[in-house]
Short mmCIF file of C-alpha atoms in Angstrom, two decimals:
data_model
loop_
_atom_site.label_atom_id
_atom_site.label_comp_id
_atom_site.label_asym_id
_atom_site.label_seq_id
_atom_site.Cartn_x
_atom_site.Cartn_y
_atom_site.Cartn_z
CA UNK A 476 5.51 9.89 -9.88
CA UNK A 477 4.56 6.48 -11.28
CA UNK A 478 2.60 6.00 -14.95
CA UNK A 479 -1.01 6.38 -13.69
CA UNK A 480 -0.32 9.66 -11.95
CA UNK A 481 1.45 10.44 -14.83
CA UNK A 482 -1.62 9.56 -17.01
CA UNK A 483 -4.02 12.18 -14.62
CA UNK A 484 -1.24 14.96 -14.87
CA UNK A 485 -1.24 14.65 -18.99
CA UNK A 486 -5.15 14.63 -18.97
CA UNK A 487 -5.34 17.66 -17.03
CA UNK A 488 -2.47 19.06 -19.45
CA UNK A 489 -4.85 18.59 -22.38
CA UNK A 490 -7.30 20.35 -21.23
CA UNK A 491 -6.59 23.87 -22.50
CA UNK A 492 -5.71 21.91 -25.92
CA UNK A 493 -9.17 20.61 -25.95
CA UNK A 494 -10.26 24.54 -25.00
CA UNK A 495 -8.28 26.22 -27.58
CA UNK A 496 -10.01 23.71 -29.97
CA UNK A 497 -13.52 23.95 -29.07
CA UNK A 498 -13.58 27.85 -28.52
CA UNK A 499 -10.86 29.50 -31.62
CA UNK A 500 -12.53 30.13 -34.74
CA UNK A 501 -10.82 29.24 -37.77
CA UNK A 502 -9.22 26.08 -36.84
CA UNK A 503 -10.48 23.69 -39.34
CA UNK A 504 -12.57 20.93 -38.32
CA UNK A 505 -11.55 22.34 -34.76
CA UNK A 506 -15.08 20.67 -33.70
CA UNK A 507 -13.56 17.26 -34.79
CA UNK A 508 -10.07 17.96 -33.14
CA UNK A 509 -11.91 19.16 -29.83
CA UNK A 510 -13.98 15.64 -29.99
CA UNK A 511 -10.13 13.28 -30.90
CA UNK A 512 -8.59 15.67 -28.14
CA UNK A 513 -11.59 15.14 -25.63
CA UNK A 514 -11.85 11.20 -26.26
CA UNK A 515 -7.95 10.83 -25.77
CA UNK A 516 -8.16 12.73 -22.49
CA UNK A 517 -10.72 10.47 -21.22
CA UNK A 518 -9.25 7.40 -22.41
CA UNK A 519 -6.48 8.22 -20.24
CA UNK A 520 -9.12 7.90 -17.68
CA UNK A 521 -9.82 3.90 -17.69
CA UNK A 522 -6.09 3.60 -19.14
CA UNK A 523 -4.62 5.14 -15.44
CA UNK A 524 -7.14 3.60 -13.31
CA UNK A 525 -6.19 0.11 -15.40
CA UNK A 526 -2.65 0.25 -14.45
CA UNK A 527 -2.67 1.78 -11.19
CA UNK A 528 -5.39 -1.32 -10.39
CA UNK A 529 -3.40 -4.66 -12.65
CA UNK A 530 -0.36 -3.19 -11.58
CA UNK A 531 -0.81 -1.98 -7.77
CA UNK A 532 0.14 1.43 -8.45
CA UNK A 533 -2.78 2.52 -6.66
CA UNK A 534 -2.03 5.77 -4.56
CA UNK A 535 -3.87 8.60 -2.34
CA UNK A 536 -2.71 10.73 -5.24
CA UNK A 537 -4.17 8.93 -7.92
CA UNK A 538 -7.55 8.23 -5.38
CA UNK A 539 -7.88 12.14 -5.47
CA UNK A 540 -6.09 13.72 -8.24
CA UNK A 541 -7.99 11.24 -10.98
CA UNK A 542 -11.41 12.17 -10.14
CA UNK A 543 -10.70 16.00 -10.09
CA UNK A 544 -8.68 15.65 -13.59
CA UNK A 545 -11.97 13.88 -14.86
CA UNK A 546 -14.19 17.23 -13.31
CA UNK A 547 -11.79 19.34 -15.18
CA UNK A 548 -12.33 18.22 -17.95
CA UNK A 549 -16.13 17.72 -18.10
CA UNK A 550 -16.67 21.40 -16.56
CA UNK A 551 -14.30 22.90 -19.38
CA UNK A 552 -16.84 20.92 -21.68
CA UNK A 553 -19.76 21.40 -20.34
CA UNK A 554 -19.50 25.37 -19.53
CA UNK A 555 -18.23 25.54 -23.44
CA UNK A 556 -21.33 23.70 -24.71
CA UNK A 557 -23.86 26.34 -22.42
CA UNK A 558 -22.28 29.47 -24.73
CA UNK A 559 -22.58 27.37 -27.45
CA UNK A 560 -26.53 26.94 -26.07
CA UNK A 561 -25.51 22.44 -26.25
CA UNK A 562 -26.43 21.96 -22.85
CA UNK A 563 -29.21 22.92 -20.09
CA UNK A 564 -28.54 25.60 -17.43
CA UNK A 565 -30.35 23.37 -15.16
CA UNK A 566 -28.60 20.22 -16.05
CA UNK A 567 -25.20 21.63 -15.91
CA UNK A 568 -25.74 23.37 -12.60
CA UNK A 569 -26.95 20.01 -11.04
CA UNK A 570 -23.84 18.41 -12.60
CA UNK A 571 -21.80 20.79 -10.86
CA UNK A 572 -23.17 20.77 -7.78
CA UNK A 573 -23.06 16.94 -7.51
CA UNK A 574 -19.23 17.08 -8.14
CA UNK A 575 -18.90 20.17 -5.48
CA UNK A 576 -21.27 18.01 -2.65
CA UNK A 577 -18.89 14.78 -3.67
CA UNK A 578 -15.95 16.98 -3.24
CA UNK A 579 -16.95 18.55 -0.17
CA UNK A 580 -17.48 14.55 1.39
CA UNK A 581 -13.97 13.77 0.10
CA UNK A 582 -12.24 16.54 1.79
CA UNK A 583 -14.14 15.99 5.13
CA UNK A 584 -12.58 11.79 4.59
CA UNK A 585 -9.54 13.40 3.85
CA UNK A 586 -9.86 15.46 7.25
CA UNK A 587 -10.43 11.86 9.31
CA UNK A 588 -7.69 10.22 7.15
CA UNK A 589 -10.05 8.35 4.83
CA UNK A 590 -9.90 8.56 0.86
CA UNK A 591 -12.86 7.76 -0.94
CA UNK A 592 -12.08 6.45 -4.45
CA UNK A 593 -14.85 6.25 -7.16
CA UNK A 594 -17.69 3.82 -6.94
CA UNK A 595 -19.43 1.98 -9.72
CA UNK A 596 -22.16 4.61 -9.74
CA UNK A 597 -19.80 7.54 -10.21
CA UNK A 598 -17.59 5.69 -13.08
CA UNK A 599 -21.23 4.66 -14.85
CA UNK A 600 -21.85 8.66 -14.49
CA UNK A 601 -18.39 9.38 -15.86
CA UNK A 602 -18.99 7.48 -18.85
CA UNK A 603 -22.17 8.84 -19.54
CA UNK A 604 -20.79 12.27 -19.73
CA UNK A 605 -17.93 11.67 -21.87
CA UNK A 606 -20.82 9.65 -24.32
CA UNK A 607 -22.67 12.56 -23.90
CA UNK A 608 -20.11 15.18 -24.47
CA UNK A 609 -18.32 13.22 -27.75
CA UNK A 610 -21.63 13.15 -29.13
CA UNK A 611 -22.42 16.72 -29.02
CA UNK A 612 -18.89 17.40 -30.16
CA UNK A 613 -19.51 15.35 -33.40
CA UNK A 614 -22.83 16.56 -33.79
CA UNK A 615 -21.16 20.11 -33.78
CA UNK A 616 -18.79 18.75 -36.33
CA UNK A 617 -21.06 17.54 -38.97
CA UNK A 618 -23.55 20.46 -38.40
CA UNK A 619 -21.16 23.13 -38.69
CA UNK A 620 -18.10 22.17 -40.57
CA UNK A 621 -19.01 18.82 -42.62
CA UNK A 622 -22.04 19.72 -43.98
CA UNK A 623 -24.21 22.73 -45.65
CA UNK A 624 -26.87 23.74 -43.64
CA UNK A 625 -28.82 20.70 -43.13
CA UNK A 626 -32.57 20.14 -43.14
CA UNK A 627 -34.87 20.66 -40.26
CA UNK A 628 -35.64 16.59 -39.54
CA UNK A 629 -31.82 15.88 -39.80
CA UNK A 630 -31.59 18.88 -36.69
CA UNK A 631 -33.82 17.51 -35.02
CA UNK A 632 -32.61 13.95 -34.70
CA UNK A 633 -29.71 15.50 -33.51
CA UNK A 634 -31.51 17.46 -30.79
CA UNK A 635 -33.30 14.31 -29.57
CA UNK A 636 -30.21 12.48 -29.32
CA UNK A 637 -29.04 15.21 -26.95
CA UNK A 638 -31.66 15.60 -25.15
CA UNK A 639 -31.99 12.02 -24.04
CA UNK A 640 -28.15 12.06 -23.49
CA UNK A 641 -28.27 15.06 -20.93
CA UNK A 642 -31.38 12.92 -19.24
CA UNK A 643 -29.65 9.86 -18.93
CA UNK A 644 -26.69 12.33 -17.74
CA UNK A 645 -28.40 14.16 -15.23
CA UNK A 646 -30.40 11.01 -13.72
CA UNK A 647 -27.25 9.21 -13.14
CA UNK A 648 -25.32 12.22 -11.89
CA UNK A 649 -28.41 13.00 -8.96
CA UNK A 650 -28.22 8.99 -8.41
CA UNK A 651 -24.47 8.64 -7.66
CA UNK A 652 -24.85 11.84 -5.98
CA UNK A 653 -27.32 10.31 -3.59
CA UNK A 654 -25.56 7.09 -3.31
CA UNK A 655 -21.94 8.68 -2.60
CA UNK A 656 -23.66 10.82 -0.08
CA UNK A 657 -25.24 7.61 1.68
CA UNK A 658 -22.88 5.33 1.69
CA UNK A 659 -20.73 8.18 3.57
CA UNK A 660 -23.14 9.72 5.53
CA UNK A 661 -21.11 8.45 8.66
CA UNK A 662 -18.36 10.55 7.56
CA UNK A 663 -20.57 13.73 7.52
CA UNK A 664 -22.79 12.85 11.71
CA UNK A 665 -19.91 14.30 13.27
CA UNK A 666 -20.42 17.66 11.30
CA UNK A 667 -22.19 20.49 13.38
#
């Protein structure tokens, strides 16, 4: 197994880290630890994809095994943050049924011998999820572990700044949805 595969394998290994973090009472500044844990993860992200790329390391493994490592992660995220009530029902079930409808489209490729590796779009939509998702983490932090209770306008910067994050989240995850799907959609006439 060469260093980028090695790099998806570790970030799916710190997931439950990240989990036991963001869910176990008690852990102090666990918030914080679940946001350092979370933004290492997805470093490993553009660090894997770097080498595999510079160094031409790039393999079918990699081209399937990266992009579910990067779902894992988000979903462990994002169906934390809905008990915590940090994200939209709506906007996480559209997430996750983006990433199940890309899925689907790489396992029919992978039936005719082609793997699809991430486009622009999808990377773009990546990103904006782990913004999103580091952000709510450190919100989380300083309203619940840094600081007393804090006043209502300070909350509700805070919920604005979500808000627009899960937006810009959502609109870029129905985009590249769209755009994965179309520039595919051979891949899916042969499908009765």
């Amino acid at each position: 197994m060469n260093l980028p595969n090695k790099l998806t394998v570790l970030r799916m290994a710190l997931i439950p880290v990240f989990l036991v973090f963001l869910l176990v009472d008690g852990i102090p500044w666990r918030f914080l630890w679940a946001a350092v844990i979370f933004g290492a993860a997805s470093f490993t992200d553009y660090l894997d994809g770097h080498i595999a790329r510079s160094r031409g390391l790039v393999t079918n493994f990699g081209k399937l095994m990266d992009p579910l490592a990067d779902k894992l992660l988000v979903f462990s995220a994002l169906i934390c943050f809905l008990g915590y009530g940090r994200a939209s029902t709506l906007g996480v079930f559209i997430i996750l049924a983006r990433e199940l409808l890309v899925t689907s489209v790489r396992l029919i490729a992978a039936e005719q011998g082609v793997v699809i590796a991430a486009d622009r779009l999808g990377k773009l939509k990546t990103v904006s999820q782990i913004v999103w998702i580091l952000y709510d983490l450190l919100v989380m932090w300083v309203q619940w572990e840094l600081l007393p209770p804090s006043p209502e306008s300070f909350s509700s910067a805070f919920l604005f700044g979500d808000l627009v994050l899960q937006l810009v989240v959502v609109v870029l995850t129905v985009v590249s949805g769209w755009n994965y799907v179309w520039k595919n959609r051979e891949l899916l006439s042969d499908i009765r």
